[in-house]
Amino acid sequence: MGYYRAGFEVEGVDIKPQPHYPFKFYQADALEFPLEGYDAYHASPPCQGYSSHTNDDSKWVHYHRGKQTPKLIIPTRQRLLTTGRPFVIENIPDAKTELRAIILLCGSMFGLPINRHRLFETNFPLLAPGHGKCKGRLKKHAAANNLDYDNRIMSVTGKGRHAGCIEIWKRLMGITWPMRQADIVEAIPPAYTEYIGKYLIKHLST
Ligand SMILES: C[S@@+](CC[C@H](N)C(=O)[O-])C[C@H]1O[C@@H](n2cnc3c(N)ncnc32)[C@H](O)[C@@H]1O
């Protein structure tokens, strides 16, 4: 949605059905999907394989027990490099050693009451807004949005541990179209990709 707001026509690929995807959608393996004909690419490979919450030595070892958690950042970059076009790879802070030339984006940079730190690798120039300590700004943004600041609520998590519901999570993230819980826990605020999309448009027009 962020790239659309920045001015792009958007098409999406996922290996699983995405019934609420708001643009043209292809259910396919992104490592095999034909990439010709696009101006630029964004990839958000699954993060679970990089997460300290799901690694075997973490206390959350049970959370993903029995589920496959593939590490797809490197094969994804290899494929994107073959296109010769600009690309973005997004992932969680725990994946920082796998990513190159990264910037960090935080909801507090965009007036959102949620930190949701994410890293973005790009092969074109990109500057991140200033970050510093985000907690104070998150509190201010939560108050402005009539959302009480409480770390337990101000995060978008999966099952169980935290209070919250899909409508609150959508407000935290700035998501205005329908989404299932399974989708939103995998998503990032569209403000992030709108920010990057504006750099990308400039890069493509130079
Ligand atoms: C971090 S989520 C990103 C979801 C969505 N693109 C978004 O930004 O909200 C990672 C997604 O990768 C999908 N996925 C995993 N392996 C894939 C593959 N080989 N090809 C395409 N999609 C894949 C998962 O189904 C999951 O939806």
PDB file of C-alpha atoms and ligand atoms in Angstrom:
ATOM      1  CA  MET A   1       0.000   0.000   0.000  1.00  0.00           C
ATOM      2  CA  GLY A   2       2.883   2.353   0.778  1.00  0.00           C
ATOM      3  CA  TYR A   3       4.373   1.958  -2.692  1.00  0.00           C
ATOM      4  CA  TYR A   4       0.954   2.584  -4.223  1.00  0.00           C
ATOM      5  CA  ARG A   5       0.631   5.779  -2.176  1.00  0.00           C
ATOM      6  CA  ALA A   6       4.099   6.808  -3.355  1.00  0.00           C
ATOM      7  CA  GLY A   7       2.902   6.526  -6.972  1.00  0.00           C
ATOM      8  CA  PHE A   8       3.573   2.929  -8.076  1.00  0.00           C
ATOM      9  CA  GLU A   9       1.292   0.380  -9.672  1.00  0.00           C
ATOM     10  CA  VAL A  10       1.696  -2.634  -7.413  1.00  0.00           C
ATOM     11  CA  GLU A  11       1.487  -6.401  -7.959  1.00  0.00           C
ATOM     12  CA  GLY A  12       2.100  -8.933  -5.190  1.00  0.00           C
ATOM     13  CA  VAL A  13       3.333 -12.522  -4.916  1.00  0.00           C
ATOM     14  CA  ASP A  14       2.955 -14.888  -1.972  1.00  0.00           C
ATOM     15  CA  ILE A  15       3.146 -18.635  -1.733  1.00  0.00           C
ATOM     16  CA  LYS A  16      -0.070 -18.652   0.330  1.00  0.00           C
ATOM     17  CA  PRO A  17      -3.475 -17.191  -0.648  1.00  0.00           C
ATOM     18  CA  GLN A  18      -3.898 -13.545   0.426  1.00  0.00           C
ATOM     19  CA  PRO A  19      -7.657 -12.955   0.100  1.00  0.00           C
ATOM     20  CA  HIS A  20      -7.494  -9.328   1.311  1.00  0.00           C
ATOM     21  CA  TYR A  21      -4.501  -8.251  -0.772  1.00  0.00           C
ATOM     22  CA  PRO A  22      -5.612  -4.905  -2.205  1.00  0.00           C
ATOM     23  CA  PHE A  23      -3.758  -5.188  -5.556  1.00  0.00           C
ATOM     24  CA  LYS A  24      -3.245  -7.729  -8.342  1.00  0.00           C
ATOM     25  CA  PHE A  25      -2.067 -10.911  -6.658  1.00  0.00           C
ATOM     26  CA  TYR A  26      -0.202 -14.040  -7.798  1.00  0.00           C
ATOM     27  CA  GLN A  27      -0.028 -17.113  -5.599  1.00  0.00           C
ATOM     28  CA  ALA A  28       3.430 -18.455  -6.449  1.00  0.00           C
ATOM     29  CA  ASP A  29       6.905 -19.190  -5.146  1.00  0.00           C
ATOM     30  CA  ALA A  30       8.712 -15.833  -5.254  1.00  0.00           C
ATOM     31  CA  LEU A  31      12.004 -17.633  -5.912  1.00  0.00           C
ATOM     32  CA  GLU A  32      10.581 -18.924  -9.207  1.00  0.00           C
ATOM     33  CA  PHE A  33       8.081 -16.234 -10.217  1.00  0.00           C
ATOM     34  CA  PRO A  34       9.119 -14.488 -13.496  1.00  0.00           C
ATOM     35  CA  LEU A  35      10.566 -11.088 -12.601  1.00  0.00           C
ATOM     36  CA  GLU A  36      10.781  -9.460 -16.037  1.00  0.00           C
ATOM     37  CA  GLY A  37       8.863  -6.286 -16.748  1.00  0.00           C
ATOM     38  CA  TYR A  38       8.891  -4.548 -13.372  1.00  0.00           C
ATOM     39  CA  ASP A  39      10.579  -1.229 -12.546  1.00  0.00           C
ATOM     40  CA  ALA A  40      11.525  -2.252  -8.998  1.00  0.00           C
ATOM     41  CA  TYR A  41      11.041  -5.013  -6.427  1.00  0.00           C
ATOM     42  CA  HIS A  42      10.257  -5.283  -2.733  1.00  0.00           C
ATOM     43  CA  ALA A  43      10.748  -8.535  -0.800  1.00  0.00           C
ATOM     44  CA  SER A  44       9.747  -9.316   2.778  1.00  0.00           C
ATOM     45  CA  PRO A  45      11.120 -12.834   3.290  1.00  0.00           C
ATOM     46  CA  PRO A  46       9.749 -14.748   6.304  1.00  0.00           C
ATOM     47  CA  CYS A  47      11.382 -13.474   9.507  1.00  0.00           C
ATOM     48  CA  GLN A  48      10.764 -16.430  11.839  1.00  0.00           C
ATOM     49  CA  GLY A  49      14.015 -18.181  10.900  1.00  0.00           C
ATOM     50  CA  TYR A  50      15.986 -15.116  12.034  1.00  0.00           C
ATOM     51  CA  SER A  51      14.002 -14.294  15.155  1.00  0.00           C
ATOM     52  CA  SER A  52      15.595 -14.704  18.573  1.00  0.00           C
ATOM     53  CA  HIS A  53      12.024 -15.456  19.775  1.00  0.00           C
ATOM     54  CA  THR A  54      11.914 -18.622  17.738  1.00  0.00           C
ATOM     55  CA  ASN A  55      15.506 -19.852  17.760  1.00  0.00           C
ATOM     56  CA  ASP A  56      16.193 -23.038  19.625  1.00  0.00           C
ATOM     57  CA  ASP A  57      18.245 -21.336  22.314  1.00  0.00           C
ATOM     58  CA  SER A  58      15.496 -18.834  23.164  1.00  0.00           C
ATOM     59  CA  LYS A  59      12.773 -19.061  25.769  1.00  0.00           C
ATOM     60  CA  TRP A  60      10.187 -18.983  22.958  1.00  0.00           C
ATOM     61  CA  VAL A  61      11.457 -22.280  21.613  1.00  0.00           C
ATOM     62  CA  HIS A  62       7.948 -23.792  21.717  1.00  0.00           C
ATOM     63  CA  TYR A  63       6.322 -21.066  19.669  1.00  0.00           C
ATOM     64  CA  HIS A  64       7.416 -22.392  16.280  1.00  0.00           C
ATOM     65  CA  ARG A  65       8.191 -25.952  17.241  1.00  0.00           C
ATOM     66  CA  GLY A  66       7.570 -28.262  14.339  1.00  0.00           C
ATOM     67  CA  LYS A  67       7.089 -25.414  11.845  1.00  0.00           C
ATOM     68  CA  GLN A  68       9.525 -24.752   9.048  1.00  0.00           C
ATOM     69  CA  THR A  69      11.318 -21.446   9.370  1.00  0.00           C
ATOM     70  CA  PRO A  70      13.295 -21.065   6.124  1.00  0.00           C
ATOM     71  CA  LYS A  71      16.021 -18.429   5.759  1.00  0.00           C
ATOM     72  CA  LEU A  72      15.300 -16.836   2.382  1.00  0.00           C
ATOM     73  CA  ILE A  73      17.100 -13.473   2.518  1.00  0.00           C
ATOM     74  CA  ILE A  74      20.237 -14.661   0.681  1.00  0.00           C
ATOM     75  CA  PRO A  75      18.458 -16.567  -2.151  1.00  0.00           C
ATOM     76  CA  THR A  76      16.038 -13.646  -2.498  1.00  0.00           C
ATOM     77  CA  ARG A  77      18.904 -11.141  -2.885  1.00  0.00           C
ATOM     78  CA  GLN A  78      20.622 -13.420  -5.404  1.00  0.00           C
ATOM     79  CA  ARG A  79      17.470 -13.451  -7.541  1.00  0.00           C
ATOM     80  CA  LEU A  80      16.854  -9.727  -7.242  1.00  0.00           C
ATOM     81  CA  LEU A  81      20.444  -8.937  -8.242  1.00  0.00           C
ATOM     82  CA  THR A  82      19.900 -10.794 -11.525  1.00  0.00           C
ATOM     83  CA  THR A  83      17.213  -8.271 -12.520  1.00  0.00           C
ATOM     84  CA  GLY A  84      19.653  -5.331 -12.569  1.00  0.00           C
ATOM     85  CA  ARG A  85      16.799  -3.202 -11.131  1.00  0.00           C
ATOM     86  CA  PRO A  86      16.401  -1.381  -7.801  1.00  0.00           C
ATOM     87  CA  PHE A  87      15.164  -3.518  -4.930  1.00  0.00           C
ATOM     88  CA  VAL A  88      14.249  -3.411  -1.250  1.00  0.00           C
ATOM     89  CA  ILE A  89      14.543  -6.306   1.217  1.00  0.00           C
ATOM     90  CA  GLU A  90      12.742  -5.886   4.548  1.00  0.00           C
ATOM     91  CA  ASN A  91      13.201  -7.871   7.707  1.00  0.00           C
ATOM     92  CA  ILE A  92      13.332  -7.758  11.502  1.00  0.00           C
ATOM     93  CA  PRO A  93      16.248  -6.359  13.542  1.00  0.00           C
ATOM     94  CA  ASP A  94      17.349  -9.903  14.466  1.00  0.00           C
ATOM     95  CA  ALA A  95      18.228 -10.407  10.775  1.00  0.00           C
ATOM     96  CA  LYS A  96      20.763  -7.548  10.775  1.00  0.00           C
ATOM     97  CA  THR A  97      23.781  -9.756  10.112  1.00  0.00           C
ATOM     98  CA  GLU A  98      22.090 -11.189   7.013  1.00  0.00           C
ATOM     99  CA  LEU A  99      21.168  -7.812   5.504  1.00  0.00           C
ATOM    100  CA  ARG A 100      23.483  -5.297   3.789  1.00  0.00           C
ATOM    101  CA  ALA A 101      23.404  -1.495   3.724  1.00  0.00           C
ATOM    102  CA  ILE A 102      20.441  -1.232   6.022  1.00  0.00           C
ATOM    103  CA  ILE A 103      18.302   1.533   7.489  1.00  0.00           C
ATOM    104  CA  LEU A 104      15.928   1.131  10.431  1.00  0.00           C
ATOM    105  CA  LEU A 105      12.380   2.487  10.339  1.00  0.00           C
ATOM    106  CA  CYS A 106      10.173   2.923  13.445  1.00  0.00           C
ATOM    107  CA  GLY A 107       6.513   3.922  13.739  1.00  0.00           C
ATOM    108  CA  SER A 108       7.531   6.883  15.893  1.00  0.00           C
ATOM    109  CA  MET A 109       9.136   8.444  12.784  1.00  0.00           C
ATOM    110  CA  PHE A 110       5.723   8.607  11.113  1.00  0.00           C
ATOM    111  CA  GLY A 111       3.424   9.665  13.955  1.00  0.00           C
ATOM    112  CA  LEU A 112       2.384   6.077  14.736  1.00  0.00           C
ATOM    113  CA  PRO A 113       2.030   4.901  18.373  1.00  0.00           C
ATOM    114  CA  ILE A 114       3.984   1.690  17.757  1.00  0.00           C
ATOM    115  CA  ASN A 115       7.693   1.041  17.354  1.00  0.00           C
ATOM    116  CA  ARG A 116       7.601  -2.048  15.046  1.00  0.00           C
ATOM    117  CA  HIS A 117      11.296  -1.643  14.200  1.00  0.00           C
ATOM    118  CA  ARG A 118      12.128  -3.006  10.783  1.00  0.00           C
ATOM    119  CA  LEU A 119      15.321  -3.036   8.698  1.00  0.00           C
ATOM    120  CA  PHE A 120      15.424  -2.240   4.985  1.00  0.00           C
ATOM    121  CA  GLU A 121      18.222  -3.156   2.604  1.00  0.00           C
ATOM    122  CA  THR A 122      18.238  -1.266  -0.680  1.00  0.00           C
ATOM    123  CA  ASN A 123      20.582  -1.152  -3.650  1.00  0.00           C
ATOM    124  CA  PHE A 124      19.774   2.562  -4.191  1.00  0.00           C
ATOM    125  CA  PRO A 125      20.509   5.559  -1.911  1.00  0.00           C
ATOM    126  CA  LEU A 126      18.164   5.960   1.031  1.00  0.00           C
ATOM    127  CA  LEU A 127      18.371   7.979   4.259  1.00  0.00           C
ATOM    128  CA  ALA A 128      16.417   7.070   7.395  1.00  0.00           C
ATOM    129  CA  PRO A 129      14.702   9.802   9.448  1.00  0.00           C
ATOM    130  CA  GLY A 130      16.362  10.489  12.828  1.00  0.00           C
ATOM    131  CA  HIS A 131      15.475   7.938  15.476  1.00  0.00           C
ATOM    132  CA  GLY A 132      17.070   8.435  18.920  1.00  0.00           C
ATOM    133  CA  LYS A 133      14.977   7.124  21.790  1.00  0.00           C
ATOM    134  CA  CYS A 134      11.493   6.476  20.463  1.00  0.00           C
ATOM    135  CA  LYS A 135       9.607   5.759  23.699  1.00  0.00           C
ATOM    136  CA  GLY A 136       8.671   9.375  24.472  1.00  0.00           C
ATOM    137  CA  ARG A 137       7.430  10.000  20.941  1.00  0.00           C
ATOM    138  CA  LEU A 138       5.414   6.774  20.973  1.00  0.00           C
ATOM    139  CA  LYS A 139       3.652   7.935  24.170  1.00  0.00           C
ATOM    140  CA  LYS A 140       2.823  11.269  22.574  1.00  0.00           C
ATOM    141  CA  HIS A 141       1.482   9.640  19.407  1.00  0.00           C
ATOM    142  CA  ALA A 142      -0.575   7.168  21.461  1.00  0.00           C
ATOM    143  CA  ALA A 143      -2.177  10.023  23.422  1.00  0.00           C
ATOM    144  CA  ALA A 144      -2.935  11.899  20.189  1.00  0.00           C
ATOM    145  CA  ASN A 145      -4.652   8.762  18.864  1.00  0.00           C
ATOM    146  CA  ASN A 146      -6.622   8.149  22.086  1.00  0.00           C
ATOM    147  CA  LEU A 147      -4.688   4.931  22.687  1.00  0.00           C
ATOM    148  CA  ASP A 148      -3.362   4.489  26.226  1.00  0.00           C
ATOM    149  CA  TYR A 149       0.352   3.871  26.145  1.00  0.00           C
ATOM    150  CA  ASP A 150       1.109   0.412  27.450  1.00  0.00           C
ATOM    151  CA  ASN A 151       3.856  -1.756  26.014  1.00  0.00           C
ATOM    152  CA  ARG A 152       1.626  -4.779  26.373  1.00  0.00           C
ATOM    153  CA  ILE A 153      -0.971  -3.267  24.073  1.00  0.00           C
ATOM    154  CA  MET A 154       1.202  -1.198  21.758  1.00  0.00           C
ATOM    155  CA  SER A 155       2.558  -4.142  19.859  1.00  0.00           C
ATOM    156  CA  VAL A 156       1.078  -6.301  17.158  1.00  0.00           C
ATOM    157  CA  THR A 157       1.668  -9.863  18.230  1.00  0.00           C
ATOM    158  CA  GLY A 158       0.237 -13.239  17.406  1.00  0.00           C
ATOM    159  CA  LYS A 159      -1.701 -15.433  19.732  1.00  0.00           C
ATOM    160  CA  GLY A 160      -2.116 -15.130  23.419  1.00  0.00           C
ATOM    161  CA  ARG A 161       0.497 -13.168  25.256  1.00  0.00           C
ATOM    162  CA  HIS A 162      -0.727  -9.603  24.783  1.00  0.00           C
ATOM    163  CA  ALA A 163      -4.008  -7.817  24.914  1.00  0.00           C
ATOM    164  CA  GLY A 164      -5.210  -6.144  21.744  1.00  0.00           C
ATOM    165  CA  CYS A 165      -7.395  -6.972  18.803  1.00  0.00           C
ATOM    166  CA  ILE A 166      -7.310  -6.582  15.067  1.00  0.00           C
ATOM    167  CA  GLU A 167      -9.055  -3.173  15.103  1.00  0.00           C
ATOM    168  CA  ILE A 168      -6.494  -1.724  17.559  1.00  0.00           C
ATOM    169  CA  TRP A 169      -3.622  -3.257  15.629  1.00  0.00           C
ATOM    170  CA  LYS A 170      -4.901  -1.772  12.384  1.00  0.00           C
ATOM    171  CA  ARG A 171      -5.009   1.674  14.016  1.00  0.00           C
ATOM    172  CA  LEU A 172      -1.488   1.255  15.397  1.00  0.00           C
ATOM    173  CA  MET A 173      -0.157   0.343  11.983  1.00  0.00           C
ATOM    174  CA  GLY A 174      -2.195   2.824   9.915  1.00  0.00           C
ATOM    175  CA  ILE A 175      -3.898   0.006   7.985  1.00  0.00           C
ATOM    176  CA  THR A 176      -7.268   0.996   6.546  1.00  0.00           C
ATOM    177  CA  TRP A 177      -8.275  -2.057   4.474  1.00  0.00           C
ATOM    178  CA  PRO A 178      -9.540  -5.474   5.654  1.00  0.00           C
ATOM    179  CA  MET A 179      -6.974  -7.861   7.123  1.00  0.00           C
ATOM    180  CA  ARG A 180      -7.001 -11.106   9.041  1.00  0.00           C
ATOM    181  CA  GLN A 181      -4.985 -11.478  12.247  1.00  0.00           C
ATOM    182  CA  ALA A 182      -2.699 -13.901  10.392  1.00  0.00           C
ATOM    183  CA  ASP A 183      -1.966 -11.116   7.854  1.00  0.00           C
ATOM    184  CA  ILE A 184      -1.407  -8.224  10.216  1.00  0.00           C
ATOM    185  CA  VAL A 185       1.181  -9.998  12.368  1.00  0.00           C
ATOM    186  CA  GLU A 186       3.251 -10.420   9.183  1.00  0.00           C
ATOM    187  CA  ALA A 187       2.717  -6.860   7.934  1.00  0.00           C
ATOM    188  CA  ILE A 188       4.517  -3.543   8.317  1.00  0.00           C
ATOM    189  CA  PRO A 189       2.998  -0.047   8.478  1.00  0.00           C
ATOM    190  CA  PRO A 190       2.384   1.291   4.952  1.00  0.00           C
ATOM    191  CA  ALA A 191       4.043   4.559   6.052  1.00  0.00           C
ATOM    192  CA  TYR A 192       7.388   2.729   5.864  1.00  0.00           C
ATOM    193  CA  THR A 193       7.038   1.659   2.248  1.00  0.00           C
ATOM    194  CA  GLU A 194       5.523   5.010   1.251  1.00  0.00           C
ATOM    195  CA  TYR A 195       8.677   6.657   2.627  1.00  0.00           C
ATOM    196  CA  ILE A 196      10.941   4.263   0.727  1.00  0.00           C
ATOM    197  CA  GLY A 197       8.730   4.451  -2.371  1.00  0.00           C
ATOM    198  CA  LYS A 198       9.299   8.216  -2.610  1.00  0.00           C
ATOM    199  CA  TYR A 199      13.082   7.652  -2.679  1.00  0.00           C
ATOM    200  CA  LEU A 200      12.577   4.914  -5.236  1.00  0.00           C
ATOM    201  CA  ILE A 201      10.531   7.157  -7.536  1.00  0.00           C
ATOM    202  CA  LYS A 202      13.274   9.813  -7.357  1.00  0.00           C
ATOM    203  CA  HIS A 203      15.919   7.191  -8.069  1.00  0.00           C
ATOM    204  CA  LEU A 204      13.986   5.863 -11.078  1.00  0.00           C
ATOM    205  CA  SER A 205      13.502   9.333 -12.520  1.00  0.00           C
ATOM    206  CA  THR A 206      17.227  10.291 -12.410  1.00  0.00           C
TER     207      THR A 206
HETATM  208  C1  LIG B   1       6.944 -11.286   6.521  1.00  0.00           C
HETATM  209  S1  LIG B   1       5.619 -11.999   5.604  1.00  0.00           S
HETATM  210  C2  LIG B   1       5.281 -10.687   4.468  1.00  0.00           C
HETATM  211  C3  LIG B   1       3.811 -10.621   4.171  1.00  0.00           C
HETATM  212  C4  LIG B   1       3.379  -9.472   3.260  1.00  0.00           C
HETATM  213  N1  LIG B   1       4.207  -9.366   2.072  1.00  0.00           N
HETATM  214  C5  LIG B   1       3.338  -8.186   4.009  1.00  0.00           C
HETATM  215  O1  LIG B   1       4.245  -7.348   3.822  1.00  0.00           O
HETATM  216  O2  LIG B   1       2.416  -8.000   4.794  1.00  0.00           O
HETATM  217  C6  LIG B   1       6.410 -13.236   4.681  1.00  0.00           C
HETATM  218  C7  LIG B   1       5.522 -13.898   3.650  1.00  0.00           C
HETATM  219  O3  LIG B   1       6.330 -14.704   2.809  1.00  0.00           O
HETATM  220  C8  LIG B   1       5.515 -15.756   2.334  1.00  0.00           C
HETATM  221  N2  LIG B   1       6.416 -16.750   1.753  1.00  0.00           N
HETATM  222  C9  LIG B   1       7.182 -17.662   2.383  1.00  0.00           C
HETATM  223  N3  LIG B   1       7.921 -18.342   1.482  1.00  0.00           N
HETATM  224  C10 LIG B   1       7.606 -17.843   0.253  1.00  0.00           C
HETATM  225  C11 LIG B   1       8.024 -18.132  -1.075  1.00  0.00           C
HETATM  226  N4  LIG B   1       8.939 -19.055  -1.319  1.00  0.00           N
HETATM  227  N5  LIG B   1       7.470 -17.422  -2.080  1.00  0.00           N
HETATM  228  C12 LIG B   1       6.540 -16.478  -1.841  1.00  0.00           C
HETATM  229  N6  LIG B   1       6.110 -16.155  -0.607  1.00  0.00           N
HETATM  230  C13 LIG B   1       6.645 -16.824   0.420  1.00  0.00           C
HETATM  231  C14 LIG B   1       4.722 -16.166   3.547  1.00  0.00           C
HETATM  232  O4  LIG B   1       3.551 -16.859   3.159  1.00  0.00           O
HETATM  233  C15 LIG B   1       4.438 -14.810   4.213  1.00  0.00           C
HETATM  234  O5  LIG B   1       3.185 -14.302   3.834  1.00  0.00           O
END
